[in-house]
mmCIF file of the C-alpha atoms, coordinates in Angstrom:
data_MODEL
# 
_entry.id   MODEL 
# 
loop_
_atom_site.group_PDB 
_atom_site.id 
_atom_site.type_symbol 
_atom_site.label_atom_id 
_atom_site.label_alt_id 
_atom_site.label_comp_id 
_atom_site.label_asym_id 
_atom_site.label_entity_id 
_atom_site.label_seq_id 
_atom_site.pdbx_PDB_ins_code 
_atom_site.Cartn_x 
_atom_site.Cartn_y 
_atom_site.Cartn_z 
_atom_site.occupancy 
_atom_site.B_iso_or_equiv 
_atom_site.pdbx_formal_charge 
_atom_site.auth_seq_id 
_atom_site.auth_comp_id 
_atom_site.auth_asym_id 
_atom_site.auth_atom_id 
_atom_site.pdbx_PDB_model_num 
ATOM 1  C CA . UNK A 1 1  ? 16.199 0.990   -3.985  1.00 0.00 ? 1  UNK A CA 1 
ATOM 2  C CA . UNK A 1 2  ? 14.539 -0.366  -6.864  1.00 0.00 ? 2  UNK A CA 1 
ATOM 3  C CA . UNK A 1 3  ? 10.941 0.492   -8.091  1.00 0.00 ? 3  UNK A CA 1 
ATOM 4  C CA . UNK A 1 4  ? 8.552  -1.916  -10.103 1.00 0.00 ? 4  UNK A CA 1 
ATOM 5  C CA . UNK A 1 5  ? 8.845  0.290   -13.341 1.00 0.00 ? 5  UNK A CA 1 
ATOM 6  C CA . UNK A 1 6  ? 12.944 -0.689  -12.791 1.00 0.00 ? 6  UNK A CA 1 
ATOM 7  C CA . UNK A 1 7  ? 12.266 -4.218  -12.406 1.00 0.00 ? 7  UNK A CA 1 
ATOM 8  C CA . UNK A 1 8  ? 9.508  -4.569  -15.132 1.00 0.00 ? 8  UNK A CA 1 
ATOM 9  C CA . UNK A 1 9  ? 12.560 -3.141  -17.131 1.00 0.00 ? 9  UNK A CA 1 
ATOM 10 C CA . UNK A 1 10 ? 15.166 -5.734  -16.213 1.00 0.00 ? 10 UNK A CA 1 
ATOM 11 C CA . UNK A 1 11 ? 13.064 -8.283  -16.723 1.00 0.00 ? 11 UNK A CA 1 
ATOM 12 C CA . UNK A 1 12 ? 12.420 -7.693  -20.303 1.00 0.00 ? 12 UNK A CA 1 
ATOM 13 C CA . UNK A 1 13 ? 16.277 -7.792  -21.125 1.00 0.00 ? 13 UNK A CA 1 
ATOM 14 C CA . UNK A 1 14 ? 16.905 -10.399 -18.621 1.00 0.00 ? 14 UNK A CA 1 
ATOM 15 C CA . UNK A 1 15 ? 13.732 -12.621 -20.052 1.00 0.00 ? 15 UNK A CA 1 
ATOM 16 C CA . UNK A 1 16 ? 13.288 -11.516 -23.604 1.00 0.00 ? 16 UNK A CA 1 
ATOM 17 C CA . UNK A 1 17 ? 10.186 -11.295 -23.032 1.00 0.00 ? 17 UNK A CA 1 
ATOM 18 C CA . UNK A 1 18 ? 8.034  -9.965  -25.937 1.00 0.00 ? 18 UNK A CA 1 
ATOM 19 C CA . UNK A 1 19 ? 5.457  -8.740  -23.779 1.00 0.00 ? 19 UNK A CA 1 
ATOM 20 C CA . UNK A 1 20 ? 5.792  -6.173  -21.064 1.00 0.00 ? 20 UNK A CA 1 
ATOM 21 C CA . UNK A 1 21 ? 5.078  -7.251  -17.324 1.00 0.00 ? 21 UNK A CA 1 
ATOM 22 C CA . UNK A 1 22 ? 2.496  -5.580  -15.822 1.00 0.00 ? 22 UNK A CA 1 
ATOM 23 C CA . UNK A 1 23 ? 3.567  -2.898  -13.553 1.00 0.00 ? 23 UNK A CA 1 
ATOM 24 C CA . UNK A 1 24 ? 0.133  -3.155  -11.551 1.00 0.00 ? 24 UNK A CA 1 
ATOM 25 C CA . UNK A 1 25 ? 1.312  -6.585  -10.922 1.00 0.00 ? 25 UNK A CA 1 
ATOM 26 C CA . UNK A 1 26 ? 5.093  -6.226  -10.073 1.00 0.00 ? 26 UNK A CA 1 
ATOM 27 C CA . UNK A 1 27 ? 3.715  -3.404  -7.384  1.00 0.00 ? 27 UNK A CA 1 
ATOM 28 C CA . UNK A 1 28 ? 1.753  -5.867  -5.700  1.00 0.00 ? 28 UNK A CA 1 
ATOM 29 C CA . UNK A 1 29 ? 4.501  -8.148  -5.199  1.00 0.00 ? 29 UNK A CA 1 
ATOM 30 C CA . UNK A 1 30 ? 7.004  -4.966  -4.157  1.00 0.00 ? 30 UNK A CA 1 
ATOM 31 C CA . UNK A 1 31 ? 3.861  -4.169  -1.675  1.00 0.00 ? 31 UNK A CA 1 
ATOM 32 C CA . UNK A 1 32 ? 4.156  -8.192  -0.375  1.00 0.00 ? 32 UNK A CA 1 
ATOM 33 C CA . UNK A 1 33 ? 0.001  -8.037  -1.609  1.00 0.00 ? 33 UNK A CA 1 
ATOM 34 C CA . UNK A 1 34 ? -0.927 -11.911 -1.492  1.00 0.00 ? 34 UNK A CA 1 
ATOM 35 C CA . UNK A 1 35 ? 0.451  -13.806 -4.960  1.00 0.00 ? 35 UNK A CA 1 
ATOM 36 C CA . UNK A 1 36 ? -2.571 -15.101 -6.950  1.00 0.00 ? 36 UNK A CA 1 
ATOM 37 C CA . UNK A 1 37 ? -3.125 -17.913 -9.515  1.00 0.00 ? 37 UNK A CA 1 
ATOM 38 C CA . UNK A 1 38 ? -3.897 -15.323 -11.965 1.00 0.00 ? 38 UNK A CA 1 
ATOM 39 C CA . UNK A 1 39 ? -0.817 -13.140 -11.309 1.00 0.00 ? 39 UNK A CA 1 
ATOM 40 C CA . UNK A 1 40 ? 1.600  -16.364 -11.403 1.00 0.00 ? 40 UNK A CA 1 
ATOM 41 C CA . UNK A 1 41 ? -0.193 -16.749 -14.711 1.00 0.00 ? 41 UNK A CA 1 
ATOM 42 C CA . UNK A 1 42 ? 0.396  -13.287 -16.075 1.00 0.00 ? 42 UNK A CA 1 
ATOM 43 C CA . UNK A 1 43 ? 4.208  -13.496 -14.931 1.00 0.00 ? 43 UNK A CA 1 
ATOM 44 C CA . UNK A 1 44 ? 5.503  -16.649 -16.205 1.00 0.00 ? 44 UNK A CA 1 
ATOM 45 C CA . UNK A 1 45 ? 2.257  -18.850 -18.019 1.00 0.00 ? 45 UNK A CA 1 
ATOM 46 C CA . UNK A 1 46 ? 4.738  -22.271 -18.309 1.00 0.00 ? 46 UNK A CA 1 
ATOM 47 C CA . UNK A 1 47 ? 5.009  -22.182 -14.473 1.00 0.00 ? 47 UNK A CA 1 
ATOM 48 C CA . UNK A 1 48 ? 3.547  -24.626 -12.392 1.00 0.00 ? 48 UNK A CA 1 
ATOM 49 C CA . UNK A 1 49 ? 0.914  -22.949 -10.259 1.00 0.00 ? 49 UNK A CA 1 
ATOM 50 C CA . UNK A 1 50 ? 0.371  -25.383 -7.114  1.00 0.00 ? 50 UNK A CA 1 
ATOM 51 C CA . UNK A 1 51 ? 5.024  -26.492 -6.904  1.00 0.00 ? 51 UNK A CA 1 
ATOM 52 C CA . UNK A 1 52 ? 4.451  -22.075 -7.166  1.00 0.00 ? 52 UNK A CA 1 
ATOM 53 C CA . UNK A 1 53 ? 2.161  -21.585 -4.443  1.00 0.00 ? 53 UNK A CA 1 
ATOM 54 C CA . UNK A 1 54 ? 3.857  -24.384 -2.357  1.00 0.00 ? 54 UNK A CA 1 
ATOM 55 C CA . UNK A 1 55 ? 7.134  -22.653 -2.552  1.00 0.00 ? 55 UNK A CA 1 
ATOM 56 C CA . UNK A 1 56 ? 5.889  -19.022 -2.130  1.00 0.00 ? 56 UNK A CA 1 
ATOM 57 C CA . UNK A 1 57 ? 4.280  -20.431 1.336   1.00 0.00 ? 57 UNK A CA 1 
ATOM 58 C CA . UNK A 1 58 ? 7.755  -21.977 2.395   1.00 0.00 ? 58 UNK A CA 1 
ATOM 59 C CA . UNK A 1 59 ? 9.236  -18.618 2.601   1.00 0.00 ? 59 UNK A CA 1 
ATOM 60 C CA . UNK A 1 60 ? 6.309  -17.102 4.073   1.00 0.00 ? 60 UNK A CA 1 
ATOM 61 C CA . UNK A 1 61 ? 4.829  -15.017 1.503   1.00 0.00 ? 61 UNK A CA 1 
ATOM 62 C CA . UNK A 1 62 ? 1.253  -14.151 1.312   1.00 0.00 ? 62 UNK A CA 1 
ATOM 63 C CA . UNK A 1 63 ? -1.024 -16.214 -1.064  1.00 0.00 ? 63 UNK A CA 1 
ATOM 64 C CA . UNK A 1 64 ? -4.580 -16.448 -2.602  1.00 0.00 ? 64 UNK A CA 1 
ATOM 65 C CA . UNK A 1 65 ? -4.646 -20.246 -2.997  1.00 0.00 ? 65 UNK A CA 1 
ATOM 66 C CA . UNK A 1 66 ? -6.639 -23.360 -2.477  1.00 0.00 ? 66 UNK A CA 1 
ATOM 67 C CA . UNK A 1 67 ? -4.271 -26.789 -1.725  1.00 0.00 ? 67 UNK A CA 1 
# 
């Protein structure tokens, strides 16, 4: 089983991303918390937030969003 502190690692080789994820964040999303505008954001900033939202909803996963 992976934790968020493993992923949040991955992610930075896989990415090359300069910045670290937030753990907080990557917790929420292990937990299944609801996916926010801010936390797409925070996670990848060039993504689009509502073709996000719209997909997250297709596979049933909780969101904080307005259509």
């Amino acid at each position: 089983m992976y934790l968020a502190e493993d992923y949040v690692d991955w992610s930075k080789d896989y990415w090359g991303r300069e910045e670290e994820l937030s753990i907080e964040d990557v917790e929420k999303i292990f937990d299944h918390h609801p996916i926010t505008e801010e936390m797409i954001k925070k996670l990848n900033p060039d993504r689009n937030i509502k073709a996000a939202m719209e997909e997250l909803k297709k596979i049933n996963y909780p969101v904080e969003y307005r259509f």
